[in-house]
Every structure is written in C-alpha cells, then in structure tokens.
C-alpha positions as protocol buffer text, in pm:
chain_id: "A"
residue {
  index: 1
  type: UNK
  ca { x: 10803 y: -2243 z: -2752 }
}
residue {
  index: 2
  type: UNK
  ca { x: 10858 y: -2101 z: -3080 }
}
residue {
  index: 3
  type: UNK
  ca { x: 10639 y: -2306 z: -3254 }
}
residue {
  index: 4
  type: UNK
  ca { x: 10361 y: -2237 z: -3017 }
}
residue {
  index: 5
  type: UNK
  ca { x: 10417 y: -1861 z: -3056 }
}
residue {
  index: 6
  type: UNK
  ca { x: 10407 y: -1906 z: -3415 }
}
residue {
  index: 7
  type: UNK
  ca { x: 10067 y: -2090 z: -3441 }
}
residue {
  index: 8
  type: UNK
  ca { x: 9942 y: -1835 z: -3168 }
}
residue {
  index: 9
  type: UNK
  ca { x: 10052 y: -1533 z: -3400 }
}
residue {
  index: 10
  type: UNK
  ca { x: 9904 y: -1729 z: -3695 }
}
residue {
  index: 11
  type: UNK
  ca { x: 9579 y: -1789 z: -3586 }
}
residue {
  index: 12
  type: UNK
  ca { x: 9517 y: -1427 z: -3544 }
}
residue {
  index: 13
  type: UNK
  ca { x: 9701 y: -1307 z: -3867 }
}
residue {
  index: 14
  type: UNK
  ca { x: 9555 y: -1581 z: -4081 }
}
residue {
  index: 15
  type: UNK
  ca { x: 9189 y: -1490 z: -3989 }
}
residue {
  index: 16
  type: UNK
  ca { x: 9238 y: -1109 z: -3894 }
}
residue {
  index: 17
  type: UNK
  ca { x: 8849 y: -1051 z: -4018 }
}
residue {
  index: 18
  type: UNK
  ca { x: 8751 y: -1290 z: -3732 }
}
residue {
  index: 19
  type: UNK
  ca { x: 8971 y: -1140 z: -3449 }
}
residue {
  index: 20
  type: UNK
  ca { x: 8841 y: -757 z: -3590 }
}
residue {
  index: 21
  type: UNK
  ca { x: 8487 y: -902 z: -3531 }
}
residue {
  index: 22
  type: UNK
  ca { x: 8591 y: -1072 z: -3169 }
}
residue {
  index: 23
  type: UNK
  ca { x: 8734 y: -745 z: -3090 }
}
residue {
  index: 24
  type: UNK
  ca { x: 8438 y: -525 z: -3162 }
}
residue {
  index: 25
  type: UNK
  ca { x: 8227 y: -790 z: -2964 }
}
residue {
  index: 26
  type: UNK
  ca { x: 8431 y: -794 z: -2623 }
}
residue {
  index: 27
  type: UNK
  ca { x: 8395 y: -418 z: -2617 }
}
residue {
  index: 28
  type: UNK
  ca { x: 8037 y: -418 z: -2677 }
}
residue {
  index: 29
  type: UNK
  ca { x: 7983 y: -688 z: -2448 }
}
residue {
  index: 30
  type: UNK
  ca { x: 8172 y: -561 z: -2151 }
}
residue {
  index: 31
  type: UNK
  ca { x: 8022 y: -218 z: -2203 }
}
residue {
  index: 32
  type: UNK
  ca { x: 7695 y: -410 z: -2199 }
}
residue {
  index: 33
  type: UNK
  ca { x: 7727 y: -699 z: -1955 }
}
residue {
  index: 34
  type: UNK
  ca { x: 8032 y: -624 z: -1765 }
}
residue {
  index: 35
  type: UNK
  ca { x: 8390 y: -813 z: -1789 }
}
residue {
  index: 36
  type: UNK
  ca { x: 8271 y: -1098 z: -1581 }
}
residue {
  index: 37
  type: UNK
  ca { x: 7962 y: -1185 z: -1777 }
}
residue {
  index: 38
  type: UNK
  ca { x: 8137 y: -1181 z: -2109 }
}
residue {
  index: 39
  type: UNK
  ca { x: 8441 y: -1354 z: -1994 }
}
residue {
  index: 40
  type: UNK
  ca { x: 8234 y: -1649 z: -1882 }
}
residue {
  index: 41
  type: UNK
  ca { x: 7996 y: -1640 z: -2186 }
}
residue {
  index: 42
  type: UNK
  ca { x: 8309 y: -1637 z: -2431 }
}
residue {
  index: 43
  type: UNK
  ca { x: 8453 y: -1958 z: -2262 }
}
residue {
  index: 44
  type: UNK
  ca { x: 8093 y: -2149 z: -2209 }
}
residue {
  index: 45
  type: UNK
  ca { x: 7986 y: -2023 z: -2564 }
}
residue {
  index: 46
  type: UNK
  ca { x: 8321 y: -2132 z: -2724 }
}
residue {
  index: 47
  type: UNK
  ca { x: 8294 y: -2486 z: -2535 }
}
residue {
  index: 48
  type: UNK
  ca { x: 7908 y: -2548 z: -2651 }
}
residue {
  index: 49
  type: UNK
  ca { x: 8047 y: -2467 z: -2998 }
}
residue {
  index: 50
  type: UNK
  ca { x: 8344 y: -2672 z: -3014 }
}
residue {
  index: 51
  type: UNK
  ca { x: 8147 y: -2975 z: -2873 }
}
residue {
  index: 52
  type: UNK
  ca { x: 7891 y: -2939 z: -3135 }
}
residue {
  index: 53
  type: UNK
  ca { x: 8115 y: -2908 z: -3396 }
}
residue {
  index: 54
  type: UNK
  ca { x: 8337 y: -3220 z: -3268 }
}
residue {
  index: 55
  type: UNK
  ca { x: 8028 y: -3413 z: -3231 }
}
residue {
  index: 56
  type: UNK
  ca { x: 7905 y: -3346 z: -3616 }
}
residue {
  index: 57
  type: UNK
  ca { x: 8259 y: -3437 z: -3767 }
}
residue {
  index: 58
  type: UNK
  ca { x: 8242 y: -3763 z: -3564 }
}
residue {
  index: 59
  type: UNK
  ca { x: 7879 y: -3846 z: -3557 }
}
residue {
  index: 60
  type: UNK
  ca { x: 7689 y: -3641 z: -3795 }
}
residue {
  index: 61
  type: UNK
  ca { x: 7492 y: -3458 z: -3526 }
}
residue {
  index: 62
  type: UNK
  ca { x: 7368 y: -3167 z: -3482 }
}
residue {
  index: 63
  type: UNK
  ca { x: 7473 y: -3032 z: -3830 }
}
residue {
  index: 64
  type: UNK
  ca { x: 7512 y: -3349 z: -4036 }
}
residue {
  index: 65
  type: UNK
  ca { x: 7817 y: -3515 z: -4179 }
}
residue {
  index: 66
  type: UNK
  ca { x: 8077 y: -3273 z: -4258 }
}
residue {
  index: 67
  type: UNK
  ca { x: 8452 y: -3262 z: -4239 }
}
residue {
  index: 68
  type: UNK
  ca { x: 8753 y: -3027 z: -4191 }
}
residue {
  index: 69
  type: UNK
  ca { x: 9025 y: -2997 z: -4445 }
}
residue {
  index: 70
  type: UNK
  ca { x: 9368 y: -2967 z: -4254 }
}
residue {
  index: 71
  type: UNK
  ca { x: 9573 y: -2734 z: -4462 }
}
residue {
  index: 72
  type: UNK
  ca { x: 9655 y: -2461 z: -4203 }
}
residue {
  index: 73
  type: UNK
  ca { x: 9734 y: -2642 z: -3874 }
}
residue {
  index: 74
  type: UNK
  ca { x: 10097 y: -2566 z: -3916 }
}
residue {
  index: 75
  type: UNK
  ca { x: 10048 y: -2204 z: -3866 }
}
residue {
  index: 76
  type: UNK
  ca { x: 9717 y: -2169 z: -3680 }
}
residue {
  index: 77
  type: UNK
  ca { x: 9554 y: -2337 z: -3389 }
}
residue {
  index: 78
  type: UNK
  ca { x: 9347 y: -2646 z: -3458 }
}
residue {
  index: 79
  type: UNK
  ca { x: 9162 y: -2843 z: -3160 }
}
residue {
  index: 80
  type: UNK
  ca { x: 9046 y: -3220 z: -3210 }
}
residue {
  index: 81
  type: UNK
  ca { x: 9040 y: -3136 z: -3587 }
}
residue {
  index: 82
  type: UNK
  ca { x: 8839 y: -2814 z: -3550 }
}
residue {
  index: 83
  type: UNK
  ca { x: 9012 y: -2481 z: -3622 }
}
residue {
  index: 84
  type: UNK
  ca { x: 9009 y: -2253 z: -3323 }
}
residue {
  index: 85
  type: UNK
  ca { x: 8848 y: -1941 z: -3498 }
}
residue {
  index: 86
  type: UNK
  ca { x: 8535 y: -2144 z: -3630 }
}
residue {
  index: 87
  type: UNK
  ca { x: 8429 y: -2215 z: -3286 }
}
residue {
  index: 88
  type: UNK
  ca { x: 8506 y: -1888 z: -3139 }
}
residue {
  index: 89
  type: UNK
  ca { x: 8314 y: -1723 z: -3410 }
}
residue {
  index: 90
  type: UNK
  ca { x: 7989 y: -1859 z: -3276 }
}
residue {
  index: 91
  type: UNK
  ca { x: 8043 y: -1660 z: -2953 }
}
residue {
  index: 92
  type: UNK
  ca { x: 8019 y: -1317 z: -3099 }
}
residue {
  index: 93
  type: UNK
  ca { x: 7751 y: -1433 z: -3369 }
}
residue {
  index: 94
  type: UNK
  ca { x: 7541 y: -1516 z: -3050 }
}
residue {
  index: 95
  type: UNK
  ca { x: 7600 y: -1212 z: -2871 }
}
residue {
  index: 96
  type: UNK
  ca { x: 7534 y: -960 z: -3175 }
}
residue {
  index: 97
  type: UNK
  ca { x: 7204 y: -1180 z: -3255 }
}
residue {
  index: 98
  type: UNK
  ca { x: 7119 y: -1137 z: -2879 }
}
residue {
  index: 99
  type: UNK
  ca { x: 7153 y: -763 z: -2853 }
}
residue {
  index: 100
  type: UNK
  ca { x: 6966 y: -746 z: -3197 }
}
residue {
  index: 101
  type: UNK
  ca { x: 6661 y: -926 z: -3050 }
}
residue {
  index: 102
  type: UNK
  ca { x: 6678 y: -673 z: -2763 }
}
residue {
  index: 103
  type: UNK
  ca { x: 6652 y: -370 z: -3003 }
}
residue {
  index: 104
  type: UNK
  ca { x: 6378 y: -536 z: -3185 }
}
residue {
  index: 105
  type: UNK
  ca { x: 6162 y: -618 z: -2894 }
}
residue {
  index: 106
  type: UNK
  ca { x: 6244 y: -350 z: -2637 }
}
residue {
  index: 107
  type: UNK
  ca { x: 6132 y: 13 z: -2597 }
}
residue {
  index: 108
  type: UNK
  ca { x: 6377 y: 279 z: -2698 }
}
residue {
  index: 109
  type: UNK
  ca { x: 6483 y: 607 z: -2538 }
}
residue {
  index: 110
  type: UNK
  ca { x: 6671 y: 825 z: -2783 }
}
residue {
  index: 111
  type: UNK
  ca { x: 6801 y: 1195 z: -2753 }
}
residue {
  index: 112
  type: UNK
  ca { x: 7082 y: 1428 z: -2910 }
}
residue {
  index: 113
  type: UNK
  ca { x: 7409 y: 1222 z: -2855 }
}
residue {
  index: 114
  type: UNK
  ca { x: 7279 y: 890 z: -2712 }
}
residue {
  index: 115
  type: UNK
  ca { x: 7028 y: 602 z: -2758 }
}
residue {
  index: 116
  type: UNK
  ca { x: 6931 y: 346 z: -2514 }
}
residue {
  index: 117
  type: UNK
  ca { x: 6724 y: 33 z: -2532 }
}
residue {
  index: 118
  type: UNK
  ca { x: 6526 y: 3 z: -2226 }
}
residue {
  index: 119
  type: UNK
  ca { x: 6596 y: -328 z: -2151 }
}
residue {
  index: 120
  type: UNK
  ca { x: 6510 y: -513 z: -1824 }
}
residue {
  index: 121
  type: UNK
  ca { x: 6637 y: -829 z: -1660 }
}
residue {
  index: 122
  type: UNK
  ca { x: 6305 y: -998 z: -1725 }
}
residue {
  index: 123
  type: UNK
  ca { x: 6306 y: -895 z: -2093 }
}
residue {
  index: 124
  type: UNK
  ca { x: 6701 y: -1030 z: -2123 }
}
residue {
  index: 125
  type: UNK
  ca { x: 6583 y: -1372 z: -2013 }
}
residue {
  index: 126
  type: UNK
  ca { x: 6275 y: -1392 z: -2165 }
}
residue {
  index: 127
  type: UNK
  ca { x: 6165 y: -1674 z: -2408 }
}
residue {
  index: 128
  type: UNK
  ca { x: 6075 y: -1410 z: -2699 }
}
residue {
  index: 129
  type: UNK
  ca { x: 6469 y: -1287 z: -2683 }
}
residue {
  index: 130
  type: UNK
  ca { x: 6566 y: -1663 z: -2677 }
}
residue {
  index: 131
  type: UNK
  ca { x: 6365 y: -1750 z: -2984 }
}
residue {
  index: 132
  type: UNK
  ca { x: 6431 y: -1416 z: -3189 }
}
residue {
  index: 133
  type: UNK
  ca { x: 6813 y: -1411 z: -3133 }
}
residue {
  index: 134
  type: UNK
  ca { x: 6835 y: -1813 z: -3219 }
}
residue {
  index: 135
  type: UNK
  ca { x: 6659 y: -1715 z: -3551 }
}
residue {
  index: 136
  type: UNK
  ca { x: 6846 y: -1408 z: -3634 }
}
residue {
  index: 137
  type: UNK
  ca { x: 7209 y: -1633 z: -3551 }
}
residue {
  index: 138
  type: UNK
  ca { x: 7043 y: -1889 z: -3819 }
}
residue {
  index: 139
  type: UNK
  ca { x: 6950 y: -1624 z: -4061 }
}
residue {
  index: 140
  type: UNK
  ca { x: 7345 y: -1506 z: -4053 }
}
residue {
  index: 141
  type: UNK
  ca { x: 7454 y: -1868 z: -4102 }
}
residue {
  index: 142
  type: UNK
  ca { x: 7240 y: -1880 z: -4423 }
}
residue {
  index: 143
  type: UNK
  ca { x: 7452 y: -1586 z: -4561 }
}
residue {
  index: 144
  type: UNK
  ca { x: 7765 y: -1729 z: -4423 }
}
residue {
  index: 145
  type: UNK
  ca { x: 7809 y: -2107 z: -4503 }
}
residue {
  index: 146
  type: UNK
  ca { x: 7730 y: -2089 z: -4850 }
}
residue {
  index: 147
  type: UNK
  ca { x: 8021 y: -1850 z: -4933 }
}
residue {
  index: 148
  type: UNK
  ca { x: 8257 y: -2023 z: -4655 }
}
residue {
  index: 149
  type: UNK
  ca { x: 8193 y: -2323 z: -4850 }
}
residue {
  index: 150
  type: UNK
  ca { x: 8338 y: -2163 z: -5129 }
}
residue {
  index: 151
  type: UNK
  ca { x: 8639 y: -2082 z: -4949 }
}
residue {
  index: 152
  type: UNK
  ca { x: 8882 y: -2183 z: -5208 }
}
residue {
  index: 153
  type: UNK
  ca { x: 8787 y: -1871 z: -5405 }
}
residue {
  index: 154
  type: UNK
  ca { x: 8859 y: -1641 z: -5133 }
}
residue {
  index: 155
  type: UNK
  ca { x: 9093 y: -1594 z: -4836 }
}
residue {
  index: 156
  type: UNK
  ca { x: 8919 y: -1818 z: -4607 }
}
residue {
  index: 157
  type: UNK
  ca { x: 9078 y: -2133 z: -4807 }
}
residue {
  index: 158
  type: UNK
  ca { x: 8892 y: -2456 z: -4865 }
}
residue {
  index: 159
  type: UNK
  ca { x: 8889 y: -2556 z: -4497 }
}
residue {
  index: 160
  type: UNK
  ca { x: 8562 y: -2778 z: -4490 }
}
residue {
  index: 161
  type: UNK
  ca { x: 8304 y: -2965 z: -4702 }
}
residue {
  index: 162
  type: UNK
  ca { x: 7996 y: -3186 z: -4678 }
}
residue {
  index: 163
  type: UNK
  ca { x: 7973 y: -3564 z: -4748 }
}
residue {
  index: 164
  type: UNK
  ca { x: 7698 y: -3480 z: -4973 }
}
residue {
  index: 165
  type: UNK
  ca { x: 7588 y: -3174 z: -5145 }
}
residue {
  index: 166
  type: UNK
  ca { x: 7305 y: -3001 z: -4981 }
}
residue {
  index: 167
  type: UNK
  ca { x: 7015 y: -2837 z: -5149 }
}
residue {
  index: 168
  type: UNK
  ca { x: 7109 y: -2468 z: -5054 }
}
residue {
  index: 169
  type: UNK
  ca { x: 7428 y: -2367 z: -5239 }
}
residue {
  index: 170
  type: UNK
  ca { x: 7599 y: -2700 z: -5129 }
}
residue {
  index: 171
  type: UNK
  ca { x: 7474 y: -2683 z: -4791 }
}
residue {
  index: 172
  type: UNK
  ca { x: 7241 y: -2960 z: -4655 }
}
residue {
  index: 173
  type: UNK
  ca { x: 6925 y: -2826 z: -4459 }
}
residue {
  index: 174
  type: UNK
  ca { x: 7054 y: -3042 z: -4161 }
}
residue {
  index: 175
  type: UNK
  ca { x: 7312 y: -2762 z: -4111 }
}
residue {
  index: 176
  type: UNK
  ca { x: 7065 y: -2493 z: -4045 }
}
residue {
  index: 177
  type: UNK
  ca { x: 6864 y: -2713 z: -3812 }
}
residue {
  index: 178
  type: UNK
  ca { x: 7174 y: -2802 z: -3633 }
}
residue {
  index: 179
  type: UNK
  ca { x: 7254 y: -2440 z: -3595 }
}
residue {
  index: 180
  type: UNK
  ca { x: 6900 y: -2346 z: -3475 }
}
residue {
  index: 181
  type: UNK
  ca { x: 6971 y: -2601 z: -3205 }
}
residue {
  index: 182
  type: UNK
  ca { x: 7298 y: -2463 z: -3082 }
}
residue {
  index: 183
  type: UNK
  ca { x: 7218 y: -2132 z: -3132 }
}
residue {
  index: 184
  type: UNK
  ca { x: 6920 y: -2189 z: -2892 }
}
residue {
  index: 185
  type: UNK
  ca { x: 7140 y: -2347 z: -2627 }
}
residue {
  index: 186
  type: UNK
  ca { x: 7404 y: -2047 z: -2689 }
}
residue {
  index: 187
  type: UNK
  ca { x: 7149 y: -1793 z: -2610 }
}
residue {
  index: 188
  type: UNK
  ca { x: 7007 y: -1987 z: -2315 }
}
residue {
  index: 189
  type: UNK
  ca { x: 7369 y: -2024 z: -2182 }
}
residue {
  index: 190
  type: UNK
  ca { x: 7402 y: -1632 z: -2248 }
}
residue {
  index: 191
  type: UNK
  ca { x: 7089 y: -1576 z: -2043 }
}
residue {
  index: 192
  type: UNK
  ca { x: 7159 y: -1791 z: -1766 }
}
residue {
  index: 193
  type: UNK
  ca { x: 7513 y: -1646 z: -1697 }
}
residue {
  index: 194
  type: UNK
  ca { x: 7368 y: -1313 z: -1698 }
}
residue {
  index: 195
  type: UNK
  ca { x: 7094 y: -1425 z: -1434 }
}
residue {
  index: 196
  type: UNK
  ca { x: 7341 y: -1587 z: -1224 }
}
residue {
  index: 197
  type: UNK
  ca { x: 7613 y: -1305 z: -1198 }
}
residue {
  index: 198
  type: UNK
  ca { x: 7303 y: -1072 z: -1113 }
}
residue {
  index: 199
  type: UNK
  ca { x: 7204 y: -1321 z: -840 }
}
residue {
  index: 200
  type: UNK
  ca { x: 7551 y: -1339 z: -729 }
}
residue {
  index: 201
  type: UNK
  ca { x: 7631 y: -959 z: -695 }
}
residue {
  index: 202
  type: UNK
  ca { x: 7413 y: -706 z: -512 }
}
residue {
  index: 203
  type: UNK
  ca { x: 7437 y: -475 z: -804 }
}
residue {
  index: 204
  type: UNK
  ca { x: 7353 y: -584 z: -1156 }
}
residue {
  index: 205
  type: UNK
  ca { x: 7673 y: -498 z: -1392 }
}
residue {
  index: 206
  type: UNK
  ca { x: 7669 y: -386 z: -1704 }
}
residue {
  index: 207
  type: UNK
  ca { x: 7478 y: -83 z: -1924 }
}
residue {
  index: 208
  type: UNK
  ca { x: 7785 y: 141 z: -1962 }
}
residue {
  index: 209
  type: UNK
  ca { x: 7763 y: 506 z: -2020 }
}
residue {
  index: 210
  type: UNK
  ca { x: 7933 y: 493 z: -2338 }
}
residue {
  index: 211
  type: UNK
  ca { x: 7706 y: 701 z: -2606 }
}
residue {
  index: 212
  type: UNK
  ca { x: 7507 y: 478 z: -2824 }
}
residue {
  index: 213
  type: UNK
  ca { x: 7611 y: 164 z: -2688 }
}
residue {
  index: 214
  type: UNK
  ca { x: 7284 y: -10 z: -2748 }
}
residue {
  index: 215
  type: UNK
  ca { x: 7345 y: 12 z: -3114 }
}
residue {
  index: 216
  type: UNK
  ca { x: 7719 y: -173 z: -3103 }
}
residue {
  index: 217
  type: UNK
  ca { x: 7607 y: -507 z: -3104 }
}
residue {
  index: 218
  type: UNK
  ca { x: 7353 y: -498 z: -3400 }
}
residue {
  index: 219
  type: UNK
  ca { x: 7618 y: -289 z: -3591 }
}
residue {
  index: 220
  type: UNK
  ca { x: 7826 y: -571 z: -3547 }
}
residue {
  index: 221
  type: UNK
  ca { x: 7539 y: -799 z: -3671 }
}
residue {
  index: 222
  type: UNK
  ca { x: 7522 y: -593 z: -3991 }
}
residue {
  index: 223
  type: UNK
  ca { x: 7874 y: -595 z: -4021 }
}
residue {
  index: 224
  type: UNK
  ca { x: 7910 y: -966 z: -4040 }
}
residue {
  index: 225
  type: UNK
  ca { x: 7626 y: -959 z: -4277 }
}
residue {
  index: 226
  type: UNK
  ca { x: 7763 y: -709 z: -4502 }
}
residue {
  index: 227
  type: UNK
  ca { x: 8108 y: -857 z: -4488 }
}
residue {
  index: 228
  type: UNK
  ca { x: 7973 y: -1212 z: -4608 }
}
residue {
  index: 229
  type: UNK
  ca { x: 7750 y: -1053 z: -4869 }
}
residue {
  index: 230
  type: UNK
  ca { x: 8041 y: -848 z: -5007 }
}
residue {
  index: 231
  type: UNK
  ca { x: 8245 y: -1169 z: -5006 }
}
residue {
  index: 232
  type: UNK
  ca { x: 7999 y: -1304 z: -5201 }
}
residue {
  index: 233
  type: UNK
  ca { x: 7958 y: -1074 z: -5467 }
}
residue {
  index: 234
  type: UNK
  ca { x: 8353 y: -1059 z: -5476 }
}
residue {
  index: 235
  type: UNK
  ca { x: 8389 y: -1408 z: -5579 }
}
residue {
  index: 236
  type: UNK
  ca { x: 8128 y: -1331 z: -5825 }
}
residue {
  index: 237
  type: UNK
  ca { x: 7833 y: -1541 z: -5702 }
}
residue {
  index: 238
  type: UNK
  ca { x: 7564 y: -1279 z: -5774 }
}
residue {
  index: 239
  type: UNK
  ca { x: 7273 y: -1524 z: -5758 }
}
residue {
  index: 240
  type: UNK
  ca { x: 7380 y: -1643 z: -5396 }
}
residue {
  index: 241
  type: UNK
  ca { x: 7413 y: -1261 z: -5273 }
}
residue {
  index: 242
  type: UNK
  ca { x: 7098 y: -1162 z: -5455 }
}
residue {
  index: 243
  type: UNK
  ca { x: 6911 y: -1445 z: -5257 }
}
residue {
  index: 244
  type: UNK
  ca { x: 7066 y: -1330 z: -4951 }
}
residue {
  index: 245
  type: UNK
  ca { x: 6967 y: -969 z: -5009 }
}
residue {
  index: 246
  type: UNK
  ca { x: 6620 y: -1065 z: -5047 }
}
residue {
  index: 247
  type: UNK
  ca { x: 6640 y: -1299 z: -4751 }
}
residue {
  index: 248
  type: UNK
  ca { x: 6695 y: -980 z: -4543 }
}
residue {
  index: 249
  type: UNK
  ca { x: 6508 y: -678 z: -4708 }
}
residue {
  index: 250
  type: UNK
  ca { x: 6161 y: -751 z: -4554 }
}
residue {
  index: 251
  type: UNK
  ca { x: 6308 y: -824 z: -4196 }
}
residue {
  index: 252
  type: UNK
  ca { x: 6518 y: -529 z: -4221 }
}
residue {
  index: 253
  type: UNK
  ca { x: 6249 y: -314 z: -4345 }
}
residue {
  index: 254
  type: UNK
  ca { x: 6008 y: -421 z: -4058 }
}
residue {
  index: 255
  type: UNK
  ca { x: 6278 y: -345 z: -3819 }
}
residue {
  index: 256
  type: UNK
  ca { x: 6358 y: -29 z: -3926 }
}
residue {
  index: 257
  type: UNK
  ca { x: 6004 y: 95 z: -3947 }
}
residue {
  index: 258
  type: UNK
  ca { x: 5884 y: -39 z: -3641 }
}
residue {
  index: 259
  type: UNK
  ca { x: 6208 y: 125 z: -3463 }
}
residue {
  index: 260
  type: UNK
  ca { x: 6136 y: 428 z: -3602 }
}
residue {
  index: 261
  type: UNK
  ca { x: 5767 y: 435 z: -3474 }
}
residue {
  index: 262
  type: UNK
  ca { x: 5884 y: 304 z: -3114 }
}
residue {
  index: 263
  type: UNK
  ca { x: 6149 y: 573 z: -3037 }
}
residue {
  index: 264
  type: UNK
  ca { x: 6068 y: 770 z: -2738 }
}
residue {
  index: 265
  type: UNK
  ca { x: 5715 y: 621 z: -2723 }
}
residue {
  index: 266
  type: UNK
  ca { x: 5792 y: 414 z: -2419 }
}
residue {
  index: 267
  type: UNK
  ca { x: 5555 y: 438 z: -2073 }
}
residue {
  index: 268
  type: UNK
  ca { x: 5674 y: 566 z: -1762 }
}
residue {
  index: 269
  type: UNK
  ca { x: 5619 y: 227 z: -1655 }
}
residue {
  index: 270
  type: UNK
  ca { x: 5876 y: 72 z: -1864 }
}
residue {
  index: 271
  type: UNK
  ca { x: 6135 y: 337 z: -1812 }
}
residue {
  index: 272
  type: UNK
  ca { x: 6093 y: 282 z: -1441 }
}
residue {
  index: 273
  type: UNK
  ca { x: 6147 y: -94 z: -1488 }
}
residue {
  index: 274
  type: UNK
  ca { x: 6458 y: -32 z: -1671 }
}
residue {
  index: 275
  type: UNK
  ca { x: 6608 y: 193 z: -1396 }
}
residue {
  index: 276
  type: UNK
  ca { x: 6491 y: -24 z: -1150 }
}
residue {
  index: 277
  type: UNK
  ca { x: 6703 y: -289 z: -1282 }
}
residue {
  index: 278
  type: UNK
  ca { x: 6978 y: -112 z: -1404 }
}
residue {
  index: 279
  type: UNK
  ca { x: 6988 y: 232 z: -1213 }
}
residue {
  index: 280
  type: UNK
  ca { x: 7334 y: 339 z: -1382 }
}
residue {
  index: 281
  type: UNK
  ca { x: 7180 y: 321 z: -1714 }
}
residue {
  index: 282
  type: UNK
  ca { x: 7244 y: 661 z: -1916 }
}
residue {
  index: 283
  type: UNK
  ca { x: 6867 y: 680 z: -1954 }
}
residue {
  index: 284
  type: UNK
  ca { x: 6866 y: 799 z: -1588 }
}
residue {
  index: 285
  type: UNK
  ca { x: 7066 y: 1096 z: -1691 }
}
residue {
  index: 286
  type: UNK
  ca { x: 6783 y: 1246 z: -1896 }
}
residue {
  index: 287
  type: UNK
  ca { x: 6457 y: 1352 z: -1788 }
}
residue {
  index: 288
  type: UNK
  ca { x: 6118 y: 1138 z: -1871 }
}
C-alpha cells in the first residue's frame, strides 16, 4: 500500500506542470461542458491516447517507431510501458485546441466584465471545428515534441527516443501524421460525447456564468505553447525556439485581427440560435 501511495504522489510531484495544466483543463471544461461530459471525455480521451501510444511503441503505428526509457517507474505511474502523464496530456491538449477552434470560428459577444463565444450545438459538432481543432493540436505538438526529445537537458528527463533520427529536430514526420490522425479521433470523441449527453438529458449542460469563461481554454492553449517555447529557450535551443515562434506568428496575427473585427458583429439569428441551444448562457443576461 505504501508503494502505491508513493507512486501516486510521485506521479504528481514528478510532473507538476502537467497536473497544473490538467487542473486548468478540468476547471475550464466543467464550466463549459459540465462535469459529466468532462469526466467522460477525460476517460475516453485517455484511453484513445493510451492505445495509440502502446500501438506505436509495439507496432510503429500511428506515430512511427519510438520507445520509452524507463527511468522513473519506481516513483511515478507507468502502464504497459507508457508513462501515465504522457497519455493524460492528450486530454487537455485536445480540449484547449477544441475551444480555441470555437473561438476562431464562432461569433463573439463582449461587454464590460464578460466575453462569450456564441457557440451552438451545431457549431460544436461541425466538421469545420473538427478539422481546425485537430490541426491546432498538431501545431502544438510541432512545438512540444522537439523540446521533449531534449528532455535530458531539463526537468522532463530523457524518457523517450525514436529508432531513427527524424528530419524535424530529430522528430520524424510520421509522428506528426500520427498526431493528426489521433487528434482527429480525440476531437471526434469529444464531439460525440457532447452530442450524446445532450440527447440523453432534457437540458444541455455547460455554459457556466463564470466571467470570461470562453477564454479559459484558449488561454490554456497559449500557456502550453509559451511554456514549451520558454523551455526551448532555457536549454539554449534558440533556432528551434525561433522556428516555433515563426510557426505561430502569422496564424496568431490572423486570429487576433479577425477576432477584433468580429466582436459584437453577430446577427440576431446567431444570438437566438446560441440562446436556443444554451438558454443559461451569460449572453442571455445582456440585451442585444
């Protein structure tokens, strides 16, 4: 029993940044989707990620051949040769990518003290959100994986490697293709969970009155991005960091400019559809 407790505590203390991101995800997702959907996606998302990782380290699919280096199983949880925290990370990366896609695609209502994306159930489950969220998650991995591969130079530790050196700072292109596929499956799972729970309950869940709730997920996305770029600079990989920054400069500029142009430019029909799907939205508390 003591060994179990030691590993459980060590899983958190060894990777505190992962569980900090996870905590923010849980707060944001529960306020957005409700606790039932959040719990269901956390479990389903973890299982999808876990199966994909076990498959790849044993069969080379979907990420290509890579391996984990077991140096920490004595004090943090590993399952079937995969660190628990690694598969868990997919869950919050998917959610923050998903809500960032909603922010990019949805109309926005803002007033002093609040900011609401006028999302609808149709938008949440749309193919456009599915594709954009999947790509947003892959772009995060383009920043994360190269610096994670340098884990021996920072507090992550050298926990994995590829059988062959890849073309992108040691990461093979197959890794990103695998991430695109798995991200697609994860976002699709989130969309299906959202739809299933809304069909099973008379009142759609989520859309808390918490101020600026619509920004929690996108801010988590930016936090993960800044954290990994910061680590990249900290270990002295300035070319890698510069490449990562350039990867995001144009998309980020487009999003900011488009968002500034769309604030309070919604139609009455868009507001009505939003409130029809989510009558308890904070947008209902303000006039048109």
